[in-house]
């Protein structure tokens, strides 16, 4: 594998997001564990990586739709005890791992929280204006299976917001690859031969 080198534009500090704070940002992780064996390992590994980079991490598991909406709103809102909680941060990352469909993610009560609700909520972070806010989904978006090597992007996104969804509309996103199954994966693959090449 050839080592990637940064472009001139990436090295131009005037055109890059500032990432110079000791704490790089806040991260919100949701892990729905039902029928997602081993997802705790993914959370552990991702948590380790982002802590090493310098993120403060808030992790939630197995929430109802109402609870997830409340936790997201609480995460993005200014804290009365610490009104500048997000202001000193360089970025915010949201990782949502669950079952779902093309409209959103499924919670423990089988109700959906739409990707639109999540995107609109994240976009409303007052102290994060002009700073990168990234949303990553690891979830099915239907039951159609297809092997691809690219990510699916949804709609027109506001500036400074990245939303990445690791499956096609109506596609599945499994944590495990077993046998000859070649569904796309975002964070984890047990079968390196079937994993997309980077």
Coordinates of N, CA and C in Angstrom, one line a residue:
X1 N 0.8 -1.2 0.0 CA 0.0 0.0 0.0 C 0.9 1.2 0.0
X2 N 0.6 2.2 -0.9 CA 1.4 3.4 -1.0 C 1.0 4.4 0.1
X3 N 1.9 5.0 0.7 CA 1.7 6.0 1.8 C 1.1 7.3 1.1
X4 N 0.0 7.8 1.7 CA -0.6 9.0 1.2 C 0.2 10.2 1.8
X5 N 0.3 11.2 0.9 CA 1.0 12.4 1.4 C 0.0 13.6 1.3
X6 N 0.1 14.5 2.2 CA -0.8 15.6 2.2 C -0.6 16.5 1.0
X7 N -1.7 17.1 0.5 CA -1.6 18.0 -0.6 C -1.2 19.4 -0.1
X8 N -0.9 20.3 -1.1 CA -0.5 21.6 -0.7 C -1.7 22.3 0.0
X9 N -2.9 22.1 -0.5 CA -4.1 22.7 0.2 C -4.2 22.2 1.6
X10 N -4.0 20.9 1.8 CA -4.1 20.3 3.2 C -3.1 20.9 4.1
X11 N -2.0 21.3 3.6 CA -0.9 21.9 4.4 C -1.1 23.4 4.7
X12 N -2.0 24.0 3.9 CA -2.2 25.4 4.0 C -3.1 25.7 5.2
X13 N -2.5 26.2 6.3 CA -3.3 26.4 7.5 C -4.4 27.4 7.4
X14 N -4.3 28.3 6.4 CA -5.4 29.2 6.2 C -6.7 28.6 5.6
X15 N -6.5 27.4 5.0 CA -7.6 26.7 4.4 C -8.0 25.5 5.2
X16 N -7.5 25.3 6.3 CA -7.7 24.1 7.1 C -8.5 24.5 8.4
X17 N -9.3 23.5 8.9 CA -9.9 23.7 10.2 C -8.8 23.7 11.3
X18 N -8.9 24.6 12.2 CA -8.0 24.6 13.3 C -8.2 23.4 14.2
X19 N -7.2 22.6 14.5 CA -7.3 21.5 15.4 C -6.1 21.6 16.4
X20 N -6.0 22.7 17.0 CA -4.8 23.0 17.9 C -5.1 22.9 19.4
X21 N -6.3 22.7 19.7 CA -6.7 22.6 21.2 C -6.2 21.2 21.7
X22 N -5.9 21.2 23.0 CA -5.4 19.9 23.6 C -6.6 18.9 23.5
X23 N -7.8 19.3 23.8 CA -8.9 18.4 23.6 C -9.5 18.8 22.2
X24 N -9.4 17.8 21.3 CA -9.7 18.1 19.9 C -11.2 18.3 19.7
X25 N -12.0 17.6 20.5 CA -13.5 17.8 20.4 C -14.2 16.8 21.2
X26 N -15.5 16.8 21.1 CA -16.4 15.9 21.8 C -16.9 14.9 20.8
X27 N -17.1 13.7 21.3 CA -17.6 12.6 20.5 C -18.8 11.9 21.1
X28 N -19.8 11.7 20.4 CA -21.1 11.0 20.8 C -21.1 9.7 20.1
X29 N -21.1 8.6 20.9 CA -21.3 7.3 20.4 C -22.6 6.6 20.8
X30 N -23.3 6.1 19.9 CA -24.5 5.3 20.2 C -24.3 3.9 19.6
X31 N -24.5 2.9 20.5 CA -24.3 1.5 20.1 C -25.6 0.7 20.4
X32 N -26.4 0.3 19.4 CA -27.5 -0.5 19.7 C -27.0 -2.0 19.5
X33 N -27.1 -2.7 20.6 CA -26.4 -4.0 20.6 C -27.2 -5.2 20.1
X34 N -28.6 -5.0 20.1 CA -29.4 -6.2 19.7 C -29.1 -6.7 18.3
X35 N -28.8 -8.0 18.2 CA -28.5 -8.6 17.0 C -27.3 -8.0 16.3
X36 N -26.4 -7.4 17.1 CA -25.1 -6.8 16.6 C -24.0 -7.4 17.4
X37 N -23.8 -8.7 17.4 CA -22.8 -9.3 18.2 C -21.4 -8.8 18.0
X38 N -20.7 -8.4 19.0 CA -19.4 -7.9 18.9 C -19.3 -6.4 18.7
X39 N -20.4 -5.7 18.7 CA -20.3 -4.3 18.5 C -19.6 -3.6 19.6
X40 N -19.6 -4.2 20.8 CA -18.9 -3.6 22.0 C -17.4 -3.5 21.7
X41 N -16.9 -4.5 20.9 CA -15.5 -4.5 20.6 C -15.2 -3.2 19.7
X42 N -16.1 -3.0 18.8 CA -16.0 -1.8 17.9 C -16.0 -0.5 18.7
X43 N -16.9 -0.4 19.7 CA -16.9 0.8 20.5 C -15.6 0.9 21.3
X44 N -15.2 -0.2 21.8 CA -13.9 -0.1 22.6 C -12.7 0.4 21.7
X45 N -12.6 -0.2 20.5 CA -11.5 0.2 19.6 C -11.6 1.6 19.1
X46 N -12.8 2.0 18.8 CA -13.1 3.4 18.3 C -12.8 4.4 19.4
X47 N -13.3 4.1 20.6 CA -13.0 4.9 21.8 C -11.6 5.1 22.1
X48 N -10.8 4.0 22.0 CA -9.4 4.1 22.2 C -8.7 5.0 21.2
X49 N -9.1 4.9 19.9 CA -8.5 5.7 18.8 C -8.8 7.2 19.1
X50 N -10.0 7.5 19.3 CA -10.4 8.9 19.5 C -9.9 9.5 20.8
X51 N -9.8 8.7 21.8 CA -9.1 9.3 23.0 C -7.7 9.6 22.8
X52 N -7.0 8.7 22.0 CA -5.6 9.0 21.7 C -5.4 10.2 20.9
X53 N -6.4 10.5 20.0 CA -6.3 11.7 19.2 C -6.6 13.0 20.1
X54 N -7.4 12.8 21.1 CA -7.7 13.9 22.0 C -9.1 14.3 22.2
X55 N -10.0 13.3 22.0 CA -11.4 13.6 22.1 C -12.0 13.2 23.5
X56 N -13.0 14.0 23.9 CA -13.8 13.6 25.1 C -14.9 12.8 24.5
X57 N -15.2 11.6 25.1 CA -16.2 10.7 24.5 C -17.4 10.5 25.5
X58 N -18.6 10.5 24.9 CA -19.8 10.2 25.6 C -20.4 9.0 24.9
X59 N -20.6 7.9 25.6 CA -21.1 6.6 25.0 C -22.5 6.2 25.5
X60 N -23.4 5.8 24.6 CA -24.7 5.4 25.0 C -25.0 4.0 24.3
X61 N -25.7 3.2 25.0 CA -26.1 1.9 24.4 C -27.6 1.7 24.6
X62 N -28.2 1.1 23.6 CA -29.6 0.6 23.6 C -30.6 1.6 24.1
X63 N -30.8 2.7 23.4 CA -31.7 3.7 23.8 C -33.0 3.6 23.0
X64 N -34.1 4.1 23.6 CA -35.4 4.3 22.9 C -35.2 5.5 22.0
X65 N -36.2 5.7 21.0 CA -36.1 6.8 20.1 C -36.2 8.1 20.9
X66 N -37.1 8.2 21.9 CA -37.2 9.4 22.7 C -35.9 9.7 23.5
X67 N -35.3 8.6 24.1 CA -34.1 8.8 24.8 C -33.0 9.2 23.9
X68 N -32.9 8.7 22.7 CA -31.8 9.1 21.8 C -32.0 10.6 21.4
X69 N -33.2 11.0 21.1 CA -33.4 12.4 20.8 C -33.0 13.3 21.9
X70 N -33.4 12.9 23.2 CA -33.0 13.7 24.3 C -31.5 13.7 24.6
X71 N -30.8 12.6 24.4 CA -29.4 12.6 24.6 C -28.7 13.4 23.6
X72 N -29.1 13.4 22.3 CA -28.5 14.2 21.2 C -28.7 15.7 21.5
X73 N -30.0 16.0 21.9 CA -30.2 17.4 22.2 C -29.4 17.9 23.4
X74 N -29.3 17.1 24.4 CA -28.5 17.4 25.6 C -27.0 17.6 25.2
X75 N -26.5 16.7 24.4 CA -25.1 16.8 23.9 C -24.8 18.0 23.2
X76 N -25.7 18.5 22.3 CA -25.4 19.6 21.4 C -25.7 20.9 22.1
X77 N -26.6 21.0 23.1 CA -26.9 22.2 23.7 C -25.8 22.7 24.6
X78 N -25.9 24.0 24.9 CA -24.9 24.6 25.8 C -25.3 24.1 27.2
X79 N -24.3 23.8 28.0 CA -24.5 23.3 29.4 C -24.6 24.5 30.3
X80 N -25.6 24.6 31.1 CA -25.8 25.8 32.0 C -24.6 25.9 33.0
X81 N -24.1 24.7 33.4 CA -22.9 24.8 34.4 C -21.6 25.1 33.6
X82 N -21.6 24.7 32.4 CA -20.4 25.0 31.6 C -20.8 25.5 30.2
X83 N -21.2 26.8 30.2 CA -21.7 27.4 28.9 C -20.8 27.4 27.7
X84 N -19.5 27.3 28.0 CA -18.5 27.3 26.9 C -17.9 25.9 26.7
X85 N -18.7 24.9 27.0 CA -18.3 23.5 26.9 C -17.8 23.2 25.5
X86 N -18.5 23.5 24.5 CA -18.1 23.2 23.1 C -17.2 24.3 22.5
X87 N -17.2 25.5 23.1 CA -16.5 26.6 22.5 C -15.0 26.4 22.3
X88 N -14.4 25.7 23.3 CA -13.0 25.5 23.2 C -12.6 24.2 22.4
X89 N -13.6 23.6 21.9 CA -13.4 22.3 21.1 C -13.2 22.7 19.6
X90 N -12.4 21.8 18.9 CA -12.1 22.1 17.5 C -13.2 21.4 16.6
X91 N -13.8 20.3 17.1 CA -14.8 19.6 16.3 C -15.7 18.7 17.1
X92 N -16.7 18.2 16.5 CA -17.6 17.2 17.1 C -17.8 16.0 16.2
X93 N -17.8 14.8 16.8 CA -18.0 13.6 16.0 C -19.2 12.8 16.6
X94 N -20.0 12.3 15.7 CA -21.2 11.5 16.1 C -21.1 10.2 15.4
X95 N -21.1 9.1 16.2 CA -21.0 7.7 15.6 C -22.3 7.0 16.1
X96 N -23.1 6.6 15.1 CA -24.4 5.9 15.4 C -24.3 4.5 14.8
X97 N -24.3 3.5 15.6 CA -24.2 2.1 15.2 C -25.5 1.4 15.6
X98 N -26.3 1.0 14.6 CA -27.6 0.5 14.9 C -28.2 -0.3 13.7
X99 N -29.4 -0.7 13.8 CA -30.2 -1.2 12.7 C -30.9 0.0 12.1
X100 N -31.4 0.0 10.9 CA -32.2 1.1 10.4 C -32.7 0.8 9.0
X101 N -33.2 1.9 8.4 CA -33.6 1.8 7.0 C -33.2 3.1 6.3
X102 N -33.7 3.4 5.1 CA -33.3 4.6 4.4 C -33.6 5.9 5.0
X103 N -34.6 5.9 6.0 CA -35.0 7.1 6.6 C -34.2 7.4 7.9
X104 N -33.7 6.4 8.6 CA -33.1 6.7 9.9 C -32.6 5.4 10.6
X105 N -32.4 5.6 11.9 CA -31.9 4.4 12.7 C -33.0 4.0 13.6
X106 N -33.0 2.6 13.8 CA -34.0 2.0 14.7 C -33.5 1.9 16.1
X107 N -34.4 2.3 17.0 CA -34.0 2.3 18.4 C -34.6 1.0 19.1
X108 N -34.4 0.9 20.4 CA -34.8 -0.4 21.1 C -36.3 -0.5 21.1
X109 N -37.1 0.6 21.0 CA -38.5 0.5 21.0 C -39.0 0.3 19.5
X110 N -38.1 0.0 18.6 CA -38.4 -0.2 17.2 C -38.9 1.0 16.5
X111 N -38.8 2.2 17.1 CA -39.1 3.5 16.5 C -37.9 4.0 15.8
X112 N -38.1 4.8 14.8 CA -37.0 5.4 14.0 C -36.6 6.8 14.6
X113 N -35.4 7.2 14.5 CA -34.9 8.5 14.6 C -34.3 8.8 13.3
X114 N -34.9 9.8 12.6 CA -34.5 10.1 11.2 C -33.1 10.7 11.1
X115 N -32.5 10.4 10.0 CA -31.2 11.1 9.7 C -31.4 12.6 9.6
X116 N -32.5 13.0 9.1 CA -32.8 14.5 9.1 C -32.8 15.1 10.5
X117 N -33.5 14.4 11.4 CA -33.5 14.9 12.8 C -32.1 15.0 13.3
X118 N -31.3 14.0 13.1 CA -29.9 13.9 13.6 C -29.1 15.1 13.0
X119 N -29.2 15.2 11.7 CA -28.5 16.2 11.0 C -28.9 17.6 11.5
X120 N -30.2 17.9 11.6 CA -30.7 19.2 12.0 C -30.2 19.5 13.4
X121 N -30.3 18.5 14.3 CA -29.9 18.7 15.7 C -28.4 19.0 15.8
X122 N -27.6 18.2 15.1 CA -26.1 18.5 15.1 C -25.8 19.8 14.5
X123 N -26.5 20.2 13.4 CA -26.2 21.5 12.8 C -26.5 22.7 13.7
X124 N -27.3 22.4 14.7 CA -27.7 23.5 15.7 C -26.7 23.8 16.8
X125 N -25.5 23.2 16.8 CA -24.6 23.4 17.9 C -24.1 24.8 17.8
X126 N -24.6 25.7 18.7 CA -24.3 27.1 18.6 C -22.8 27.5 18.8
X127 N -22.1 26.8 19.7 CA -20.7 27.1 19.9 C -19.8 26.4 18.9
X128 N -20.4 25.7 18.0 CA -19.6 25.0 17.0 C -19.7 25.5 15.6
X129 N -20.2 26.8 15.5 CA -20.4 27.4 14.1 C -19.0 27.5 13.4
X130 N -19.0 27.0 12.2 CA -17.7 27.1 11.4 C -16.7 26.0 11.8
X131 N -17.1 25.1 12.7 CA -16.2 24.0 13.1 C -16.7 22.7 12.5
X132 N -15.9 21.8 12.2 CA -16.4 20.5 11.6 C -17.2 19.7 12.6
X133 N -18.3 19.3 12.1 CA -19.2 18.4 12.8 C -19.4 17.2 11.9
X134 N -19.0 16.0 12.3 CA -19.0 14.8 11.5 C -20.0 13.8 12.1
X135 N -20.9 13.2 11.2 CA -21.8 12.2 11.6 C -21.5 10.9 10.8
X136 N -21.2 9.8 11.5 CA -21.0 8.5 10.9 C -22.0 7.5 11.3
X137 N -22.6 6.8 10.3 CA -23.6 5.8 10.6 C -23.1 4.5 10.2
X138 N -23.2 3.5 11.1 CA -23.0 2.1 10.7 C -24.3 1.4 11.0
X139 N -25.1 1.3 9.9 CA -26.4 0.7 10.1 C -27.0 0.3 8.7
X140 N -27.9 -0.7 8.7 CA -28.6 -1.0 7.5 C -29.5 0.1 7.1
X141 N -29.7 0.2 5.8 CA -30.7 1.2 5.3 C -31.7 0.4 4.4
X142 N -31.9 -0.8 4.7 CA -32.9 -1.7 4.0 C -32.4 -3.1 4.0
X143 N -32.9 -3.9 3.1 CA -32.4 -5.3 3.1 C -31.8 -5.8 1.8
X144 N -31.6 -4.8 0.9 CA -31.0 -5.1 -0.4 C -29.5 -5.2 -0.2
X145 N -28.9 -6.3 -0.7 CA -27.5 -6.6 -0.5 C -26.7 -6.3 -1.8
X146 N -25.6 -5.6 -1.7 CA -24.8 -5.4 -2.9 C -23.4 -5.1 -2.4
X147 N -22.4 -5.5 -3.1 CA -21.0 -5.3 -2.8 C -20.5 -4.0 -3.4
X148 N -20.1 -3.0 -2.6 CA -19.6 -1.8 -3.2 C -18.3 -1.4 -2.4
X149 N -17.6 -0.4 -2.9 CA -16.4 0.1 -2.3 C -16.4 1.6 -2.1
X150 N -17.6 2.1 -1.9 CA -17.7 3.6 -1.7 C -18.8 3.9 -0.7
X151 N -18.8 5.1 -0.1 CA -19.7 5.5 0.9 C -20.9 6.2 0.1
X152 N -22.0 6.2 0.8 CA -23.2 6.9 0.2 C -23.4 8.2 1.0
X153 N -23.5 9.3 0.3 CA -23.7 10.6 0.9 C -25.2 11.0 0.7
X154 N -25.8 11.7 1.7 CA -27.2 12.0 1.7 C -27.4 13.5 1.5
X155 N -28.0 13.9 0.4 CA -28.5 15.3 0.2 C -27.4 16.3 0.3
X156 N -27.9 17.6 0.3 CA -27.0 18.7 0.4 C -26.7 19.0 1.8
X157 N -25.5 19.1 2.2 CA -25.2 19.3 3.6 C -24.7 20.7 3.9
X158 N -25.0 21.2 5.1 CA -24.5 22.5 5.4 C -23.0 22.6 5.5
X159 N -22.4 23.7 5.3 CA -21.0 23.8 5.4 C -20.5 23.4 6.8
X160 N -19.4 22.8 6.9 CA -18.7 22.3 8.1 C -19.5 21.2 8.7
X161 N -20.3 20.5 8.0 CA -21.0 19.2 8.5 C -20.7 18.1 7.5
X162 N -20.1 17.0 8.0 CA -19.9 15.8 7.2 C -20.8 14.8 7.7
X163 N -21.5 14.1 6.8 CA -22.4 13.0 7.2 C -22.0 11.9 6.3
X164 N -21.6 10.8 6.9 CA -21.1 9.6 6.1 C -21.9 8.4 6.5
X165 N -22.5 7.8 5.5 CA -23.3 6.6 5.7 C -22.6 5.4 5.0
X166 N -22.3 4.4 5.7 CA -21.5 3.3 5.1 C -22.3 2.3 4.2
X167 N -23.6 2.6 4.0 CA -24.4 1.6 3.1 C -25.3 2.4 2.2
X168 N -25.6 1.7 1.1 CA -26.5 2.3 0.1 C -27.9 2.3 0.6
X169 N -28.8 3.2 0.0 CA -30.2 3.1 0.4 C -30.7 1.7 0.1
X170 N -31.5 1.2 1.0 CA -32.0 -0.2 0.9 C -31.0 -1.3 1.1
X171 N -29.7 -0.9 1.4 CA -28.7 -1.9 1.6 C -28.5 -2.2 3.1
X172 N -27.8 -3.3 3.3 CA -27.5 -3.7 4.7 C -26.1 -3.4 5.0
X173 N -25.8 -3.2 6.3 CA -24.5 -2.9 6.8 C -24.2 -3.8 8.0
X174 N -23.6 -5.0 7.7 CA -23.3 -5.9 8.8 C -22.0 -5.7 9.4
X175 N -21.9 -6.0 10.7 CA -20.6 -5.9 11.4 C -19.7 -7.0 10.9
X176 N -20.2 -8.2 10.7 CA -19.4 -9.4 10.4 C -19.5 -9.8 8.9
X177 N -18.5 -10.3 8.4 CA -18.5 -11.0 7.1 C -18.3 -12.4 7.3
X178 N -19.2 -13.3 7.0 CA -19.1 -14.7 7.2 C -19.1 -15.4 5.8
X179 N -18.3 -16.4 5.7 CA -18.3 -17.2 4.4 C -18.0 -16.4 3.2
X180 N -18.9 -16.5 2.2 CA -18.7 -15.7 1.0 C -19.5 -14.4 0.9
X181 N -20.1 -14.1 2.0 CA -20.9 -12.8 2.0 C -20.0 -11.7 1.8
X182 N -20.3 -10.7 1.0 CA -19.4 -9.6 0.7 C -20.1 -8.3 0.8
X183 N -20.9 -8.1 1.9 CA -21.6 -6.8 2.1 C -20.5 -5.8 2.6
X184 N -20.8 -4.6 2.3 CA -19.8 -3.5 2.7 C -19.8 -3.3 4.2
X185 N -18.6 -3.0 4.7 CA -18.4 -2.7 6.1 C -17.8 -1.3 6.3
X186 N -18.0 -0.7 7.4 CA -17.5 0.6 7.7 C -16.3 0.5 8.6
X187 N -16.4 -0.1 9.7 CA -15.4 -0.1 10.8 C -14.7 -1.5 11.0
X188 N -15.4 -2.5 10.6 CA -14.9 -3.8 11.1 C -15.1 -4.9 10.0
X189 N -14.2 -5.8 9.9 CA -14.4 -7.0 9.1 C -13.6 -8.1 9.7
X190 N -14.3 -9.3 9.8 CA -13.6 -10.5 10.3 C -12.8 -11.1 9.2
X191 N -13.1 -10.9 8.0 CA -12.5 -11.5 6.8 C -11.8 -10.5 6.0
X192 N -10.5 -10.3 6.2 CA -9.7 -9.2 5.6 C -9.7 -9.4 4.0
X193 N -9.8 -10.6 3.5 CA -9.8 -10.9 2.1 C -11.1 -10.3 1.4
X194 N -12.2 -10.2 2.2 CA -13.4 -9.6 1.7 C -13.6 -8.1 1.9
X195 N -12.7 -7.6 2.8 CA -12.8 -6.1 3.1 C -12.4 -5.3 1.9
X196 N -13.1 -4.1 1.7 CA -12.7 -3.2 0.7 C -11.2 -2.8 0.8
X197 N -10.5 -2.7 -0.3 CA -9.1 -2.3 -0.3 C -9.0 -0.8 -0.2
X198 N -8.2 -0.2 0.6 CA -8.0 1.2 0.7 C -6.7 1.6 0.0

